[in-house]
Coordinates of C-alpha atoms and ligand atoms in Angstrom, one line a residue:
M24 CA -2.9 7.5 1.7
C25 CA -5.5 10.5 2.3
G26 CA -4.7 13.5 4.7
I27 CA -6.8 14.9 7.2
V28 CA -6.1 18.2 8.9
G29 CA -8.7 19.9 11.9
Y30 CA -8.4 23.4 14.0
I31 CA -10.1 25.0 16.6
G32 CA -8.6 27.6 18.1
S33 CA -9.7 31.7 17.9
G34 CA -7.7 32.0 14.4
L35 CA -10.0 31.7 10.8
A36 CA -9.8 28.0 10.1
A37 CA -10.3 27.8 6.4
P38 CA -7.0 29.1 5.5
I39 CA -6.0 27.2 8.3
L40 CA -7.5 24.1 7.0
L41 CA -5.9 24.5 3.4
D42 CA -2.0 25.5 4.2
G43 CA -2.7 22.4 6.4
L44 CA -3.8 20.4 3.1
K45 CA -1.6 21.9 0.8
K46 CA 2.0 20.4 2.8
L47 CA 0.2 17.2 3.2
E48 CA -0.4 17.0 -0.6
Y49 CA 3.5 14.8 -1.0
R50 CA 0.8 11.8 -0.3
G51 CA -0.7 12.2 -3.6
Y52 CA -4.4 12.9 -3.2
D53 CA -7.3 12.7 -6.0
S54 CA -10.4 14.9 -4.5
S55 CA -10.1 17.3 -1.0
G56 CA -12.7 18.9 0.9
I57 CA -13.2 20.9 4.3
A58 CA -15.9 21.4 6.6
L59 CA -16.6 24.2 8.7
L60 CA -19.1 25.1 12.1
E61 CA -20.5 28.7 11.1
D62 CA -24.0 30.1 11.2
D63 CA -25.7 27.1 14.0
R64 CA -24.7 25.1 10.3
L65 CA -22.2 22.6 9.3
K66 CA -20.7 23.8 5.9
V67 CA -19.4 21.4 3.8
Y68 CA -17.2 22.6 0.6
K69 CA -15.2 19.0 -1.2
K70 CA -14.2 19.1 -4.9
V71 CA -12.2 16.4 -6.6
G72 CA -9.4 16.8 -8.5
K73 CA -6.2 19.3 -7.4
L74 CA -6.3 21.8 -4.2
D75 CA -6.7 24.2 -6.5
A76 CA -10.2 23.2 -7.4
L77 CA -11.7 23.6 -4.1
R78 CA -9.8 26.8 -3.9
N79 CA -11.3 27.9 -6.5
E80 CA -15.2 26.4 -5.5
L81 CA -14.0 28.8 -1.8
A82 CA -13.0 31.7 -3.2
F83 CA -14.7 35.6 -2.8
R84 CA -16.6 33.6 0.1
N85 CA -16.4 35.2 3.9
F86 CA -14.9 32.7 6.4
Y87 CA -15.6 33.3 9.8
A88 CA -15.2 30.3 11.7
T89 CA -13.1 29.5 14.0
S90 CA -12.7 25.5 14.2
G91 CA -12.9 23.0 10.7
V92 CA -11.7 19.8 10.0
G93 CA -9.9 18.8 6.2
H94 CA -8.9 16.0 3.6
T95 CA -7.3 15.3 1.2
R96 CA -8.6 12.0 -0.4
W97 CA -6.4 8.6 -2.0
A98 CA -9.4 6.8 -3.2
T99 CA -9.9 3.1 -2.5
H100 CA -13.5 2.6 -1.6
G101 CA -15.5 4.7 -4.7
R102 CA -14.1 6.8 -7.4
P103 CA -12.5 10.0 -7.5
S104 CA -15.4 12.2 -7.2
D105 CA -17.3 15.0 -5.2
E106 CA -19.2 13.2 -4.1
N107 CA -17.2 10.9 -2.9
A108 CA -14.4 13.7 -1.2
H109 CA -14.7 14.0 1.9
P110 CA -15.3 14.9 5.0
H111 CA -18.9 13.0 4.8
V112 CA -21.6 14.1 7.2
D113 CA -24.6 12.2 8.3
C114 CA -28.4 12.9 7.3
Q115 CA -28.8 16.4 8.9
G116 CA -26.0 17.3 8.4
R117 CA -24.6 17.6 12.0
F118 CA -21.9 15.1 12.1
A119 CA -18.9 16.0 9.6
V120 CA -16.0 13.3 9.4
A121 CA -12.8 13.9 7.3
H122 CA -11.2 9.6 7.8
N123 CA -7.9 7.8 6.9
G124 CA -7.6 4.3 6.3
I125 CA -10.4 1.2 5.5
I126 CA -13.3 0.5 7.6
E127 CA -13.7 -3.8 6.9
N128 CA -17.1 -3.9 7.7
Y129 CA -18.6 -0.7 6.3
L130 CA -20.9 -2.7 4.1
T131 CA -22.6 -4.3 6.4
L132 CA -23.4 -1.6 8.6
R133 CA -24.2 0.3 5.6
E134 CA -26.8 -2.0 5.2
W135 CA -28.2 -2.0 8.8
L136 CA -28.0 2.4 8.4
I137 CA -30.3 1.7 5.1
S138 CA -32.7 -0.3 7.9
K139 CA -32.5 1.8 10.0
G140 CA -33.4 5.0 7.8
H141 CA -30.4 6.7 6.6
K142 CA -29.9 8.4 3.1
F143 CA -26.2 7.6 2.0
R144 CA -24.6 9.9 -0.7
S145 CA -21.5 8.4 -1.6
E146 CA -19.7 5.0 -2.5
T147 CA -17.5 5.3 0.5
D148 CA -16.8 3.2 3.3
T149 CA -16.2 6.3 5.6
E150 CA -20.0 7.7 4.8
V151 CA -20.5 5.4 7.6
L152 CA -19.1 7.6 10.2
P153 CA -21.3 9.5 10.3
H154 CA -24.7 8.1 10.2
L155 CA -23.3 6.5 12.9
L156 CA -22.5 8.9 14.9
E157 CA -26.2 10.4 14.0
E158 CA -27.6 7.0 14.9
F159 CA -26.0 6.8 18.7
Y160 CA -25.5 10.4 19.6
E161 CA -27.2 11.2 23.1
G162 CA -25.5 14.3 24.5
D163 CA -21.9 13.3 24.5
L164 CA -19.6 13.6 21.1
V165 CA -16.8 11.5 22.4
E166 CA -19.2 8.7 24.0
T167 CA -20.4 8.4 21.0
V168 CA -17.5 8.2 19.2
I169 CA -16.5 5.5 22.0
Q170 CA -19.5 3.2 20.7
M171 CA -19.0 4.2 17.1
T172 CA -15.6 3.0 17.3
K173 CA -16.7 -0.9 19.1
K174 CA -19.0 -1.3 16.1
I175 CA -16.5 -0.3 13.1
E176 CA -13.3 -2.9 12.0
G177 CA -10.7 -1.8 9.8
S178 CA -7.7 1.0 10.0
Y179 CA -8.4 4.5 11.0
A180 CA -7.3 8.0 11.3
M181 CA -10.6 10.6 11.8
V182 CA -11.4 13.7 12.8
I183 CA -15.5 14.9 13.6
L184 CA -16.9 18.0 13.6
A185 CA -19.9 18.2 15.5
L186 CA -22.8 21.3 15.4
D187 CA -24.4 20.1 18.8
E188 CA -20.9 20.8 20.1
P189 CA -18.7 23.5 18.2
N190 CA -16.4 24.2 21.6
R191 CA -14.3 20.8 20.5
I192 CA -13.5 18.7 17.9
V193 CA -12.6 14.8 18.1
A194 CA -10.1 12.9 16.4
A195 CA -9.4 8.8 17.0
R196 CA -6.4 6.3 15.9
Q197 CA -6.4 2.7 14.6
D198 CA -3.3 1.5 12.7
S199 CA -3.4 4.6 10.6
P200 CA -1.3 8.0 12.0
L201 CA -3.0 10.6 14.0
V202 CA -1.2 13.8 15.3
V203 CA -2.3 16.7 17.5
G204 CA -0.6 19.5 17.4
L205 CA -1.2 21.7 21.0
G206 CA -0.6 25.5 20.6
N207 CA -1.3 28.5 22.5
G208 CA -5.4 29.3 23.2
E209 CA -5.5 27.0 19.8
N210 CA -4.9 23.1 18.7
F211 CA -4.5 21.2 15.7
V212 CA -5.0 17.4 14.2
A213 CA -3.1 16.4 11.1
S214 CA -2.6 13.0 9.8
D215 CA 1.0 13.8 9.7
I216 CA 3.4 16.3 11.1
P217 CA 4.3 18.4 7.3
A218 CA 1.1 20.0 8.5
L219 CA 1.6 21.3 12.6
L220 CA 4.7 22.4 11.6
C221 CA 4.7 26.3 10.9
H222 CA 2.1 26.5 13.6
T223 CA 3.6 23.7 16.7
R224 CA 6.7 21.8 17.6
N225 CA 5.1 20.0 20.4
T226 CA 3.0 17.5 19.7
Y227 CA 1.5 14.3 20.8
I228 CA 1.6 11.4 18.9
L229 CA -2.0 9.1 19.2
E230 CA -1.9 5.4 20.0
D231 CA -4.1 2.6 18.4
G232 CA -7.2 3.2 20.3
E233 CA -6.8 6.1 21.0
I234 CA -9.2 9.8 21.0
A235 CA -8.8 12.5 21.6
D236 CA -11.2 15.5 22.7
I237 CA -9.6 18.6 21.8
T238 CA -10.8 22.6 22.3
A239 CA -9.6 25.2 22.0
G240 CA -7.4 25.5 25.6
E241 CA -7.6 21.7 26.2
V242 CA -6.4 18.1 24.7
I243 CA -7.9 15.1 26.9
V244 CA -6.9 11.9 26.1
T245 CA -8.8 8.9 26.7
D246 CA -8.6 5.0 25.7
Q247 CA -11.2 3.6 23.9
Y248 CA -12.8 2.5 27.0
G249 CA -13.0 6.4 27.9
R250 CA -9.7 5.7 30.2
L251 CA -7.9 9.6 30.8
V252 CA -4.3 8.8 28.6
E253 CA -1.4 10.6 30.2
K254 CA 0.8 11.7 26.8
N255 CA 4.0 13.1 27.4
I256 CA 4.6 15.7 24.6
F257 CA 7.1 15.1 21.4
E258 CA 8.6 17.9 20.6
V259 CA 9.4 17.5 16.5
K260 CA 12.8 18.2 15.6
W261 CA 12.1 17.5 12.3
E262 CA 12.3 20.4 9.4
A263 CA 9.3 20.4 7.0
S264 CA 10.9 18.7 4.4
Q265 CA 11.8 16.1 6.3
A266 CA 8.9 15.6 7.8
E267 CA 7.2 14.7 4.2
K268 CA 8.7 11.5 5.1
G269 CA 8.1 10.8 7.6
G270 CA 11.6 11.1 9.2
Y271 CA 13.1 9.1 6.5
D272 CA 16.2 10.4 4.0
H273 CA 14.0 9.5 0.9
F274 CA 10.8 8.3 -0.1
M275 CA 11.5 5.0 -1.0
L276 CA 12.7 4.0 2.8
K277 CA 9.6 5.1 4.3
E278 CA 7.9 3.2 1.7
I279 CA 10.1 0.2 2.4
H280 CA 9.1 -0.2 5.7
E281 CA 5.2 0.9 4.9
Q282 CA 5.0 -2.1 3.2
P283 CA 3.9 -3.5 6.3
R284 CA 1.1 -1.7 6.5
A285 CA 0.5 -1.5 2.9
L286 CA -0.1 -5.6 3.3
R287 CA -2.2 -5.8 5.9
D288 CA -4.6 -2.9 3.9
T289 CA -4.3 -5.6 0.6
L290 CA -5.5 -8.0 2.3
S291 CA -8.2 -5.9 4.4
G292 CA -11.4 -7.0 3.8
R293 CA -10.5 -9.5 1.2
I294 CA -10.6 -12.7 3.7
D295 CA -13.7 -14.0 5.3
P296 CA -14.1 -14.1 9.1
G297 CA -12.9 -17.8 9.0
E298 CA -9.5 -17.5 7.7
S299 CA -11.0 -19.8 5.0
E300 CA -11.4 -18.0 2.4
I301 CA -10.6 -15.9 -0.4
V302 CA -13.7 -12.8 -0.6
L303 CA -12.8 -10.7 -3.8
S304 CA -16.3 -8.9 -4.5
E305 CA -14.0 -7.0 -7.1
I306 CA -13.8 -10.0 -9.5
K307 CA -17.5 -10.5 -10.5
M308 CA -17.1 -13.2 -12.9
T309 CA -19.7 -16.7 -11.9
P310 CA -18.4 -19.6 -11.0
E311 CA -18.7 -21.0 -14.7
E312 CA -16.4 -18.3 -16.1
V313 CA -14.3 -19.0 -13.8
K314 CA -14.5 -23.1 -14.8
N315 CA -14.9 -22.6 -18.9
I316 CA -11.3 -20.6 -18.4
S317 CA -8.9 -22.5 -20.5
K318 CA -5.6 -20.3 -20.4
I319 CA -4.3 -17.1 -17.9
F320 CA -1.5 -14.1 -19.1
I321 CA -0.2 -11.9 -17.1
T322 CA 1.1 -8.9 -18.7
A323 CA 3.1 -6.0 -17.0
C324 CA 6.2 -3.8 -17.5
G325 CA 9.1 -3.1 -14.9
T326 CA 9.0 -4.6 -11.3
A327 CA 5.0 -5.5 -12.6
Y328 CA 5.8 -7.7 -14.6
H329 CA 9.0 -9.2 -11.9
A330 CA 5.3 -9.6 -10.3
G331 CA 3.6 -11.1 -12.8
L332 CA 6.4 -13.4 -13.0
V333 CA 5.6 -14.3 -9.4
G334 CA 2.1 -14.8 -10.1
K335 CA 2.6 -17.4 -13.0
N336 CA 3.9 -19.9 -11.1
V337 CA 2.0 -19.6 -8.0
I338 CA -1.3 -19.3 -10.2
E339 CA -0.3 -22.2 -12.2
K340 CA 0.6 -24.1 -9.1
L341 CA -2.9 -23.3 -7.3
V342 CA -5.5 -23.4 -10.0
R343 CA -3.9 -25.7 -12.5
L344 CA -3.8 -23.5 -15.7
P345 CA -1.1 -22.0 -17.4
V346 CA -0.2 -19.1 -17.5
E347 CA 1.8 -17.5 -19.8
I348 CA 3.0 -14.1 -19.2
D349 CA 4.8 -11.8 -21.5
I350 CA 6.4 -8.4 -21.1
A351 CA 3.7 -5.4 -22.5
S352 CA 5.5 -3.6 -24.6
E353 CA 5.8 -7.6 -26.5
F354 CA 2.6 -8.9 -25.9
R355 CA 0.7 -7.1 -28.7
Y356 CA 3.6 -8.1 -31.2
R357 CA 3.6 -11.5 -30.7
D358 CA -0.5 -11.9 -32.2
P359 CA -0.7 -14.1 -28.5
L360 CA -3.6 -16.6 -28.9
V361 CA -5.9 -14.7 -26.2
D362 CA -9.9 -15.0 -26.9
E363 CA -12.8 -15.4 -25.5
S364 CA -12.0 -18.5 -22.8
S365 CA -8.9 -16.5 -21.8
L366 CA -8.2 -14.4 -18.9
V367 CA -5.9 -11.6 -18.9
I368 CA -4.2 -10.0 -15.8
V369 CA -2.9 -6.7 -15.6
V370 CA -0.3 -5.3 -13.0
S371 CA 0.6 -1.6 -13.0
Q372 CA 1.5 0.8 -10.3
S373 CA 0.0 3.9 -12.1
G374 CA -3.0 2.0 -13.7
E375 CA -0.7 4.8 -16.8
T376 CA 2.0 3.1 -18.3
A377 CA 1.2 3.0 -22.4
D378 CA 2.5 0.0 -22.4
T379 CA 0.4 -2.3 -20.4
L380 CA -2.4 -0.1 -21.4
A381 CA -2.1 -1.6 -24.8
A382 CA -1.9 -4.7 -23.9
L383 CA -4.8 -4.5 -21.4
R384 CA -7.0 -3.1 -24.9
E385 CA -5.3 -5.6 -27.3
S386 CA -6.9 -8.2 -25.3
R387 CA -10.4 -6.8 -24.6
R388 CA -10.7 -6.2 -28.4
R389 CA -9.4 -10.2 -28.7
G390 CA -12.5 -11.3 -26.3
A391 CA -10.7 -12.0 -23.1
K392 CA -11.6 -10.4 -19.3
V393 CA -9.2 -8.9 -18.2
I394 CA -8.3 -7.9 -14.0
A395 CA -6.2 -5.3 -13.2
V396 CA -4.3 -5.5 -10.3
T397 CA -3.4 -1.3 -10.0
N398 CA -2.8 0.9 -7.3
V399 CA -4.6 3.9 -8.4
V400 CA -8.0 3.9 -8.4
D401 CA -10.0 5.0 -11.6
S402 CA -6.0 5.1 -13.4
S403 CA -7.3 4.2 -16.9
I404 CA -5.8 0.8 -16.9
A405 CA -8.9 0.5 -13.6
R406 CA -11.0 2.7 -16.3
E407 CA -10.6 0.1 -18.8
A408 CA -10.1 -3.7 -17.3
D409 CA -13.1 -5.6 -16.9
Y410 CA -12.3 -6.2 -12.6
V411 CA -10.0 -4.2 -10.7
L412 CA -8.3 -5.8 -7.4
Y413 CA -6.5 -2.7 -6.3
T414 CA -3.3 -2.8 -4.2
W415 CA -4.4 -0.5 -1.0
A416 CA -0.8 0.7 -0.6
G417 CA -0.9 4.3 -0.7
P418 CA 0.8 6.5 -2.5
E419 CA 4.6 5.5 -3.7
I420 CA 6.6 8.5 -4.8
A421 CA 10.5 7.1 -5.2
V422 CA 10.6 5.7 -8.5
A423 CA 11.1 2.7 -7.5
S424 CA 9.0 0.6 -6.8
T425 CA 8.7 -1.2 -3.3
K426 CA 5.5 -1.8 -1.9
A427 CA 3.8 -1.3 -4.6
Y428 CA 5.9 -4.9 -5.5
T429 CA 5.2 -6.5 -2.2
T430 CA 0.8 -5.6 -2.6
Q431 CA 1.4 -6.7 -5.9
L432 CA 2.4 -10.1 -5.2
T433 CA -0.1 -10.4 -2.8
C434 CA -2.8 -9.8 -5.2
M435 CA -1.2 -12.3 -7.0
Y436 CA -1.9 -14.6 -4.6
L437 CA -5.7 -13.3 -3.6
I438 CA -6.0 -14.3 -7.5
G439 CA -5.1 -17.7 -7.5
L440 CA -6.6 -18.9 -4.2
Y441 CA -9.3 -17.1 -5.4
L442 CA -9.9 -18.7 -8.9
A443 CA -8.6 -21.7 -7.1
Q444 CA -11.4 -22.3 -4.5
I445 CA -14.0 -22.2 -7.2
R446 CA -12.2 -24.6 -9.3
G447 CA -11.2 -26.8 -6.3
T448 CA -7.7 -27.1 -6.9
V449 CA -6.8 -26.8 -4.2
P450 CA -7.8 -28.6 -1.2
G451 CA -9.0 -26.6 2.3
T452 CA -7.2 -27.6 4.7
E453 CA -3.9 -26.2 2.2
R454 CA -5.4 -23.4 1.5
K455 CA -6.2 -22.5 5.1
A456 CA -2.4 -22.9 5.9
I457 CA -2.0 -20.4 2.8
I458 CA -4.2 -17.8 4.0
R459 CA -2.7 -18.0 8.0
E460 CA 1.0 -17.3 6.2
L461 CA -0.6 -14.9 3.8
K462 CA -2.1 -12.6 7.3
K463 CA 1.7 -12.6 9.0
L464 CA 3.6 -11.6 6.2
G465 CA 3.1 -7.8 7.6
D466 CA 4.8 -8.9 11.0
K467 CA 7.3 -10.8 8.8
V468 CA 8.6 -7.9 6.8
S469 CA 9.0 -5.7 9.9
V470 CA 11.2 -8.3 11.3
I471 CA 13.1 -8.1 8.5
L472 CA 13.6 -5.0 8.8
N473 CA 15.2 -4.6 12.0
N474 CA 17.0 -7.1 10.9
C475 CA 19.4 -5.7 8.3
A476 CA 22.4 -5.2 10.0
A477 CA 24.4 -7.8 7.9
I478 CA 24.2 -5.8 4.8
D479 CA 26.3 -2.6 5.6
S480 CA 29.2 -4.8 5.6
F481 CA 28.5 -5.9 2.2
V482 CA 27.8 -2.5 1.3
D483 CA 30.6 -1.1 2.4
T484 CA 33.1 -4.0 0.3
Y485 CA 31.2 -4.0 -2.6
K486 CA 29.7 0.4 -3.2
N487 CA 32.5 0.9 -6.2
A488 CA 31.7 -2.7 -8.0
P489 CA 31.2 -2.6 -11.8
N490 CA 28.6 -5.5 -12.0
A491 CA 27.1 -7.6 -9.8
F492 CA 24.8 -11.3 -9.9
F493 CA 21.9 -12.2 -8.4
I494 CA 21.2 -16.0 -8.9
G495 CA 18.2 -18.1 -7.8
R496 CA 16.2 -21.6 -8.6
G497 CA 12.1 -20.9 -9.3
L498 CA 10.4 -18.7 -7.4
D499 CA 13.7 -17.1 -6.1
Q500 CA 15.3 -16.8 -10.2
T501 CA 12.3 -14.6 -10.2
V502 CA 12.6 -12.5 -7.4
A503 CA 16.7 -12.0 -8.0
M504 CA 15.1 -10.0 -11.3
E505 CA 13.3 -7.8 -9.1
G506 CA 16.7 -7.4 -7.0
A507 CA 18.9 -7.3 -10.1
L508 CA 16.5 -4.5 -11.1
K509 CA 16.1 -2.1 -8.3
L510 CA 19.9 -2.5 -7.4
K511 CA 20.8 -1.1 -10.8
E512 CA 18.2 1.3 -11.3
I513 CA 18.7 3.5 -8.5
S514 CA 22.9 2.8 -7.4
Y515 CA 23.6 2.3 -11.4
I516 CA 25.6 -1.1 -10.7
H517 CA 25.1 -3.3 -13.5
A518 CA 23.1 -5.8 -11.9
E519 CA 22.2 -9.4 -14.2
S520 CA 19.5 -12.0 -12.4
Y521 CA 20.4 -15.6 -13.9
A522 CA 18.9 -19.2 -13.4
A523 CA 21.6 -20.6 -10.8
G524 CA 21.7 -24.0 -13.2
E525 CA 22.2 -21.3 -15.9
L526 CA 25.4 -20.4 -15.3
K527 CA 27.4 -23.0 -16.2
H528 CA 26.0 -22.3 -19.5
G529 CA 27.8 -19.7 -19.8
T530 CA 28.2 -16.6 -17.4
L531 CA 30.6 -18.0 -15.3
A532 CA 32.8 -17.4 -17.3
L533 CA 32.2 -13.3 -15.7
I534 CA 32.2 -14.9 -12.1
V535 CA 36.0 -14.0 -11.1
E536 CA 37.4 -13.1 -7.6
G537 CA 35.4 -10.7 -5.4
V538 CA 32.7 -10.5 -7.5
P539 CA 29.5 -9.5 -5.8
V540 CA 26.6 -12.4 -6.2
I541 CA 23.2 -12.4 -4.3
A542 CA 22.2 -16.2 -4.3
L543 CA 18.6 -16.4 -2.7
A544 CA 18.5 -20.0 -1.1
T545 CA 14.6 -20.1 0.2
Q546 CA 13.2 -22.5 -1.9
Q547 CA 13.5 -25.7 0.2
D548 CA 12.8 -28.3 -3.1
L549 CA 15.8 -26.7 -4.7
F550 CA 18.3 -25.6 -2.0
E551 CA 20.3 -28.8 -2.5
K552 CA 20.8 -27.3 -6.5
M553 CA 21.5 -24.4 -5.1
V554 CA 24.5 -24.5 -2.3
S555 CA 26.0 -26.9 -5.4
N556 CA 25.4 -23.4 -7.6
I557 CA 26.8 -21.7 -5.1
K558 CA 29.9 -24.0 -4.7
E559 CA 30.3 -23.3 -8.3
V560 CA 30.8 -19.6 -7.7
K561 CA 32.7 -19.8 -5.0
A562 CA 35.0 -21.7 -6.7
R563 CA 35.7 -19.0 -8.8
D564 CA 36.4 -16.2 -6.0
A565 CA 33.1 -14.9 -6.0
T566 CA 32.0 -13.1 -2.5
V567 CA 28.5 -14.5 -1.9
M568 CA 25.4 -13.1 0.6
A569 CA 22.9 -15.2 0.3
V570 CA 19.1 -14.6 1.7
A571 CA 18.1 -17.9 3.3
M572 CA 15.0 -19.2 5.6
A573 CA 16.0 -19.2 9.4
G574 CA 16.8 -21.8 11.1
I575 CA 19.3 -23.1 7.4
E576 CA 22.5 -22.9 9.3
E577 CA 24.1 -24.9 6.8
I578 CA 24.6 -22.0 3.6
E579 CA 27.0 -20.0 6.5
K580 CA 29.3 -23.0 5.8
V581 CA 29.5 -22.5 1.9
V582 CA 28.7 -18.6 1.8
D583 CA 30.6 -15.3 3.1
H584 CA 26.7 -13.2 4.3
V585 CA 24.2 -14.4 4.9
L586 CA 20.6 -12.7 5.9
H587 CA 17.5 -15.0 7.2
I588 CA 14.5 -14.1 6.4
P589 CA 11.7 -15.9 8.9
N590 CA 9.8 -18.7 7.4
T591 CA 6.8 -18.9 5.3
H592 CA 5.0 -21.0 2.8
P593 CA 7.4 -21.8 -0.1
L594 CA 4.7 -19.9 -2.5
L595 CA 4.8 -16.8 0.0
A596 CA 8.4 -16.4 0.1
P597 CA 8.8 -14.2 -2.9
V598 CA 6.9 -11.0 -0.4
L599 CA 10.0 -11.8 2.6
T600 CA 13.1 -12.1 0.2
V601 CA 12.6 -9.2 -1.8
V602 CA 12.4 -6.9 0.9
P603 CA 16.4 -7.6 2.4
L604 CA 17.3 -6.7 -1.9
Q605 CA 14.9 -3.6 -1.4
I606 CA 17.2 -2.6 1.3
L607 CA 20.4 -3.5 -0.6
A608 CA 19.5 -1.7 -3.3
Y609 CA 18.5 1.7 -0.9
R610 CA 22.5 1.4 0.8
M611 CA 23.7 1.2 -1.6
A612 CA 22.4 3.6 -3.9
V613 CA 22.7 6.3 -0.5
A614 CA 27.0 5.1 0.1
R615 CA 27.4 5.6 -4.3
G616 CA 25.5 9.6 -3.8
C617 CA 23.0 9.0 -6.2
D618 CA 19.6 10.2 -6.4
V619 CA 17.2 7.3 -5.0
D620 CA 14.5 8.6 -5.0
Q621 CA 14.8 10.1 -8.7
P622 CA 17.6 7.8 -10.3
R623 CA 19.0 9.2 -13.7
N624 CA 16.7 9.4 -16.6
L625 CA 13.7 7.5 -15.3
A626 CA 10.7 7.9 -14.8
K627 CA 7.5 6.8 -12.2
S628 CA 5.0 6.7 -14.4
V629 CA 6.4 5.4 -18.3
T630 CA 3.1 7.2 -20.3
V631 CA 4.7 6.6 -23.4
E632 CA 5.0 3.1 -25.8
Ligands
LIG704 C1 10.1 -0.1 -11.1 O1 11.0 0.3 -10.0 C2 10.0 0.8 -11.8 N1 10.2 2.1 -11.1 C3 9.3 0.6 -13.1 O2 10.2 -0.7 -13.5 C4 8.2 0.3 -13.4 O3 8.0 -0.8 -12.4 C5 7.4 0.1 -14.0 O4 7.7 0.8 -14.9 C6 6.1 -0.2 -14.7 O5 5.5 0.7 -13.7 P1 3.3 0.6 -13.1 O6 3.4 -0.1 -12.4 O7 2.8 1.5 -13.5 O8 3.2 0.2 -14.8

């Protein structure tokens, strides 16, 4: 996610802004910039790369500005570059805006502004904001921001500097965090608390729709209609290191809890307003090219591979084409039957996994079109694919992948529905039903996150277990693989996933009294079979925790613990089923004193084969 800072007071703004951006580096970024008000001009300095590139740009310059805004960019729309870095300005250089979030209707706004004579310099969605301010400004910046926010759709945390109103900065928030720091004769604003802590612990946490008019001596907050909002001061008790994790003990837990927003952001702008069609402007295949696809391949590693397994099932069901799935390190050595009629989907959070990149190159060498699903804009895999569908999850810091997995699943659904609507393989009513449910997943993940208490007793009992088994059928079996990986990679408990129907062909020999078994039973059409398999392991005195859809009470008669997830379309269940497994793995690792964010022997991105 991007990082925003703003300052107004009697101190020198430049060093305060740069220090604030430094404190937000943990959020991940690929470029940075600041805007200062001095000599009756808005001066903007921005550079691709790390903050040092910006510091070098600013070196030996003597700044005396006492107000300014700064930004670290995590690219979503538009590759990392000097031009795409924030802050962005209008045609006349009278407004500078730093923004975190996604302006969903930016293309429409950009076209309208261009028709009004505005000239754009970047590829970003953000740049529409200063041009809108320029278009609407009639002498009152706060009123202009209110008018602007009525025109934009999507998520934003923004801070604005205006040449015509040098004694204020204005901040606005919708679905993307923004905090005002209350100083003595000076005030601050930032995306996150770490950027404020060295100056003040007294803050206003802005809520959705709120706009802050910030001068050196006062902060006035209004709602999106201009009505005054009485804010309570939130005194920050955290230490800086704690604040980077947003108050969570580990990045992994923070990222698990970021999933509702990440899911919404990944869907953002990709479903038509009528909620009946998928809009993937990134995949520039003609309908003829889509109809000529004879086979689809998916290839990835680790958790991304598990997302691909769900993708195989879902895309085959929706698109009615054969889908092969390969672990990327195996893919190119089996002489795959890939040719120009193949579509290959590579999945990679980092976009730098060597085996996956090699599989992409092999696919292209064989003439296939390649879609990359990745979380890092302009990563190697993004650059070399024919098309890129980004998971807008924001940086994933913890080695154990969580929000990347569920947003990768979301992209699998988007691709499946998109290809199906072109090939006409899913009736409109079914497609609309799935889309309707897709949009609810973020809220349903929030429900699960608030109802995981049942896991605690299971963790207390089994935190020293040497082994654990994850079983399931159909889509549940693919999620069982992800659950097993999460548990073993951060708690170091040997965990194995198994197709539930396969247990009796060997593994049942390992099921004895007290062995913990996590049984996933969300697929209604396989539920009875799953109950039989659970009875098989219960008959060997295993302890079973099940994950099942809400309302399925009979499961409680056959297992020891049940975690219910909200009902959803069976194809979408994996996004919900995995969440309790992520929490289970996390709490097991904490209970065992493991290094949750940096587990032994592992790296966040495996850039070697
Ligand atoms: C998942 O928790 C692991 N960290 C690992 O399996 C990871 O998913 C795998 O290395 C693939 O990484 P990528 O998505 O960046 O390509």
